[in-house]
mmCIF file of C-alpha atoms in Angstrom:
data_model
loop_
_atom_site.group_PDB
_atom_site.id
_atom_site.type_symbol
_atom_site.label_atom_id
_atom_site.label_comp_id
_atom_site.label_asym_id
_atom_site.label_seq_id
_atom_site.Cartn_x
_atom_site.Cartn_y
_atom_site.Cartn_z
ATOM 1 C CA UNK A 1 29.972 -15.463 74.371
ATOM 2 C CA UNK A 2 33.551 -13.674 73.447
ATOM 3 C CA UNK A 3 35.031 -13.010 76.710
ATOM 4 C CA UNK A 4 34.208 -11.433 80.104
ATOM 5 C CA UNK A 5 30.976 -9.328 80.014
ATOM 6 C CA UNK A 6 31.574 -5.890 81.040
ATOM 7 C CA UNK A 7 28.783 -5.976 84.446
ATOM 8 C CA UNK A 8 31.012 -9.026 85.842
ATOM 9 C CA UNK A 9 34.275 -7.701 85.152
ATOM 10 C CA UNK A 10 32.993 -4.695 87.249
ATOM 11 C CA UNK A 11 31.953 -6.734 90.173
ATOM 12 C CA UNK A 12 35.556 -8.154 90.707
ATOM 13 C CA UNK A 13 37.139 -4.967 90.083
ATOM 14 C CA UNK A 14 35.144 -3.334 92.964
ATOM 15 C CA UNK A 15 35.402 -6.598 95.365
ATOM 16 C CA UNK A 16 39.792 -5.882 94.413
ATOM 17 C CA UNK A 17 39.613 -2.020 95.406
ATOM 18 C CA UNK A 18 37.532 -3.125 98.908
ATOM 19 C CA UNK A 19 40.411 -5.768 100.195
ATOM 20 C CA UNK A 20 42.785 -2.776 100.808
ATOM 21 C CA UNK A 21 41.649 0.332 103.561
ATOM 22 C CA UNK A 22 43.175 3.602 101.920
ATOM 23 C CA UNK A 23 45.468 4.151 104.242
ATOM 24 C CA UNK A 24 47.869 1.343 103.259
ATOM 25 C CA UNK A 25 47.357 1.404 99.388
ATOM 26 C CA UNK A 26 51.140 3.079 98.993
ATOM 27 C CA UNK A 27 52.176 -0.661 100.740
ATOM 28 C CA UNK A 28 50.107 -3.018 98.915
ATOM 29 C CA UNK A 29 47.304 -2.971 96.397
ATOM 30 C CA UNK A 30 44.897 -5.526 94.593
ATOM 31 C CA UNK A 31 44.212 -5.181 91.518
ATOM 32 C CA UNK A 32 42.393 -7.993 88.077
ATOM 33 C CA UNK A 33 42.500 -7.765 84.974
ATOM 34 C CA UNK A 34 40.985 -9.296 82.394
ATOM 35 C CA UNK A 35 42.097 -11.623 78.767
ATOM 36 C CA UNK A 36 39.945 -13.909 76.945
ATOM 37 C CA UNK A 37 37.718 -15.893 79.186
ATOM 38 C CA UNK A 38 39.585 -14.955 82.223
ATOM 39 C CA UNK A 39 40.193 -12.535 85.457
ATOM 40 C CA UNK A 40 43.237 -12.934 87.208
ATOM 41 C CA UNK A 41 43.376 -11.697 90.686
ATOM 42 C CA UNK A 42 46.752 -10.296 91.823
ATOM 43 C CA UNK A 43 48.678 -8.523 94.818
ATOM 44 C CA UNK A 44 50.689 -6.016 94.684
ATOM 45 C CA UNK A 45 53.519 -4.973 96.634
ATOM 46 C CA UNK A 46 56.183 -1.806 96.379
ATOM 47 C CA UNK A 47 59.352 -2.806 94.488
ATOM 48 C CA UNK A 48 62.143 -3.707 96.884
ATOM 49 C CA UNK A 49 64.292 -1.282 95.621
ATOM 50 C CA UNK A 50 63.249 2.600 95.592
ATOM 51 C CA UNK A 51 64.762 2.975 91.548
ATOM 52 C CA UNK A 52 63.171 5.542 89.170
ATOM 53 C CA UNK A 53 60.749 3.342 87.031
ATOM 54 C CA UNK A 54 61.028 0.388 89.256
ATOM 55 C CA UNK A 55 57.563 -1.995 89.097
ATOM 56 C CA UNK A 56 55.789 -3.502 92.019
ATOM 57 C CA UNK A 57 55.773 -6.980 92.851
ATOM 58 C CA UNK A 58 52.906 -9.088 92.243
ATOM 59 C CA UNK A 59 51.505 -12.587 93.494
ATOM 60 C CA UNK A 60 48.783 -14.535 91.658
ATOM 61 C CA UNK A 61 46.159 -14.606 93.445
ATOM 62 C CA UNK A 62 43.060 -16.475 92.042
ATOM 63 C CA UNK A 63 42.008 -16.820 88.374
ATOM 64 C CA UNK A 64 38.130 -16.556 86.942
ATOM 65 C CA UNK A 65 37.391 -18.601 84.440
ATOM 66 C CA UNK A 66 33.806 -18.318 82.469
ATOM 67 C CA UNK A 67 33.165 -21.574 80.074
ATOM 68 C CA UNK A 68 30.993 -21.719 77.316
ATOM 69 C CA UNK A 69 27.727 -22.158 79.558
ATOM 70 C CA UNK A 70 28.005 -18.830 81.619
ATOM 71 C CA UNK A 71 29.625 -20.747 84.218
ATOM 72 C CA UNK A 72 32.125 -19.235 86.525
ATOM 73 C CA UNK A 73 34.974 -21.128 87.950
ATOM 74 C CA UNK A 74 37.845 -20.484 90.894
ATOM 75 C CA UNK A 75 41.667 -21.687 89.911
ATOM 76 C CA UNK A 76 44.527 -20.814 92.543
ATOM 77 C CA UNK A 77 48.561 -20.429 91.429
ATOM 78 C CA UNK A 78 51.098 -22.578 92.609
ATOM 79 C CA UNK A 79 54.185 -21.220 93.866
ATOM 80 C CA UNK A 80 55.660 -21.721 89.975
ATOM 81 C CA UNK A 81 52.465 -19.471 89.119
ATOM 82 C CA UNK A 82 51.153 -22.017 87.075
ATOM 83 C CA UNK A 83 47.147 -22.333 87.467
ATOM 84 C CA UNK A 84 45.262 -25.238 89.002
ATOM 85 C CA UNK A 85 42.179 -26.779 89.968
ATOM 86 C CA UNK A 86 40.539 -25.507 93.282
ATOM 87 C CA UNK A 87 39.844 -28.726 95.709
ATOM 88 C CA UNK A 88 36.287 -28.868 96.255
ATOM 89 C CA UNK A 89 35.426 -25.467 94.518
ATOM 90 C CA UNK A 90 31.699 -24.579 93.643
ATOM 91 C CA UNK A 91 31.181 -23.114 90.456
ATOM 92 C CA UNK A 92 29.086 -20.083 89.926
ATOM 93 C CA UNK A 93 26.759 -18.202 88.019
ATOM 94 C CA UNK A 94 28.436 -15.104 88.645
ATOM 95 C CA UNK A 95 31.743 -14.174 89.958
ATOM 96 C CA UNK A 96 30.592 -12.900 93.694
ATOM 97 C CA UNK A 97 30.310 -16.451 94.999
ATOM 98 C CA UNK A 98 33.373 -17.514 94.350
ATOM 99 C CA UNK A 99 34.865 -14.225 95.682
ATOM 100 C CA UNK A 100 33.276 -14.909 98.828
ATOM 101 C CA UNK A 101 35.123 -18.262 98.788
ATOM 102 C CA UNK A 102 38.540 -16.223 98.082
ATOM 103 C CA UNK A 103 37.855 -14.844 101.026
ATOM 104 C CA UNK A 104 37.106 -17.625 103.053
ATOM 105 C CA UNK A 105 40.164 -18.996 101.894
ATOM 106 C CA UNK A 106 39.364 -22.318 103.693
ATOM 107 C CA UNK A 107 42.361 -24.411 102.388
ATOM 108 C CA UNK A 108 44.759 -21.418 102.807
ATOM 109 C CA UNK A 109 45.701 -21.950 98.750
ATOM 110 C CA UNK A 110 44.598 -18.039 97.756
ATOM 111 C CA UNK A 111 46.068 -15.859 100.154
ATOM 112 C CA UNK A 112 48.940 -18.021 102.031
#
C-alpha cells in the first residue's frame, strides 16, 4: 500500500467542504491534503492584513494516518504544531469514524 487511496482521500475532502455553510467561506475555510501515509486536516482563516498576495492563516487540525494494515488512525497538534497521540482514540477501517470523533471533539484537543 503506497499512500492514501484515492476513494478515502475523497471522503475527507467532502466531510472538509461540509464543516463550512457557503455563506461564510470568504471568513474561514477547511480544507486536507494529503503526503505519504497521511491527511492533515487544517483551518483556514483570511490573512490579518488585506496585502496583495497575502496567504491565509491556518491551524492544524487533526492528522490521518493509514499503517501498513489498512488501519486508520486520529493524531491532534499541539499548540507548537507538532503531532501527537489522541487519548483514548479508536482506530478505523476507514477515515469516516474517526471524522465523526473530530467532530465530537470530546476532549476539546481538535477544534479548541
Amino acid at each position: 500500500m503506497a499512500g492514501i487511496p484515492d476513494f478515502a482521500f475523497r471522503q475527507v475532502e467532502r466531510w472538509c467542504a461540509e464543516r463550512v455553510p457557503a455563506a461564510v467561506r470568504d471568513q474561514v475555510r477547511v480544507r486536507c491534503a494529503r503526503r505519504g501515509r497521511s491527511v492533515t486536516i487544517v483551518e483556514q482563516r483570511p490573512p490579518w492584513r488585506s496585502e496583495p498576495g497575502a496567504e491565509w492563516v491556518e491551524q492544524k487540525i487533526a492528522q490521518l494516518r493509514l499503517d501498513e494494515t489498512g488501519t486508520w488512525s486520529v493524531r491532534w497538534a499541539d499548540r507548537d504544531g507538532r503531532w501527537l497521540s489522541y487519548p483514548g482514540a479508536p482506530t478505523a477501517e476507514s477515515p469516516v469514524p474517526l471524522l465523526e470523533e473530530i467532530d465530537r471533539n470530546p476532549n476539546g484537543v481538535f477544534w479548541g
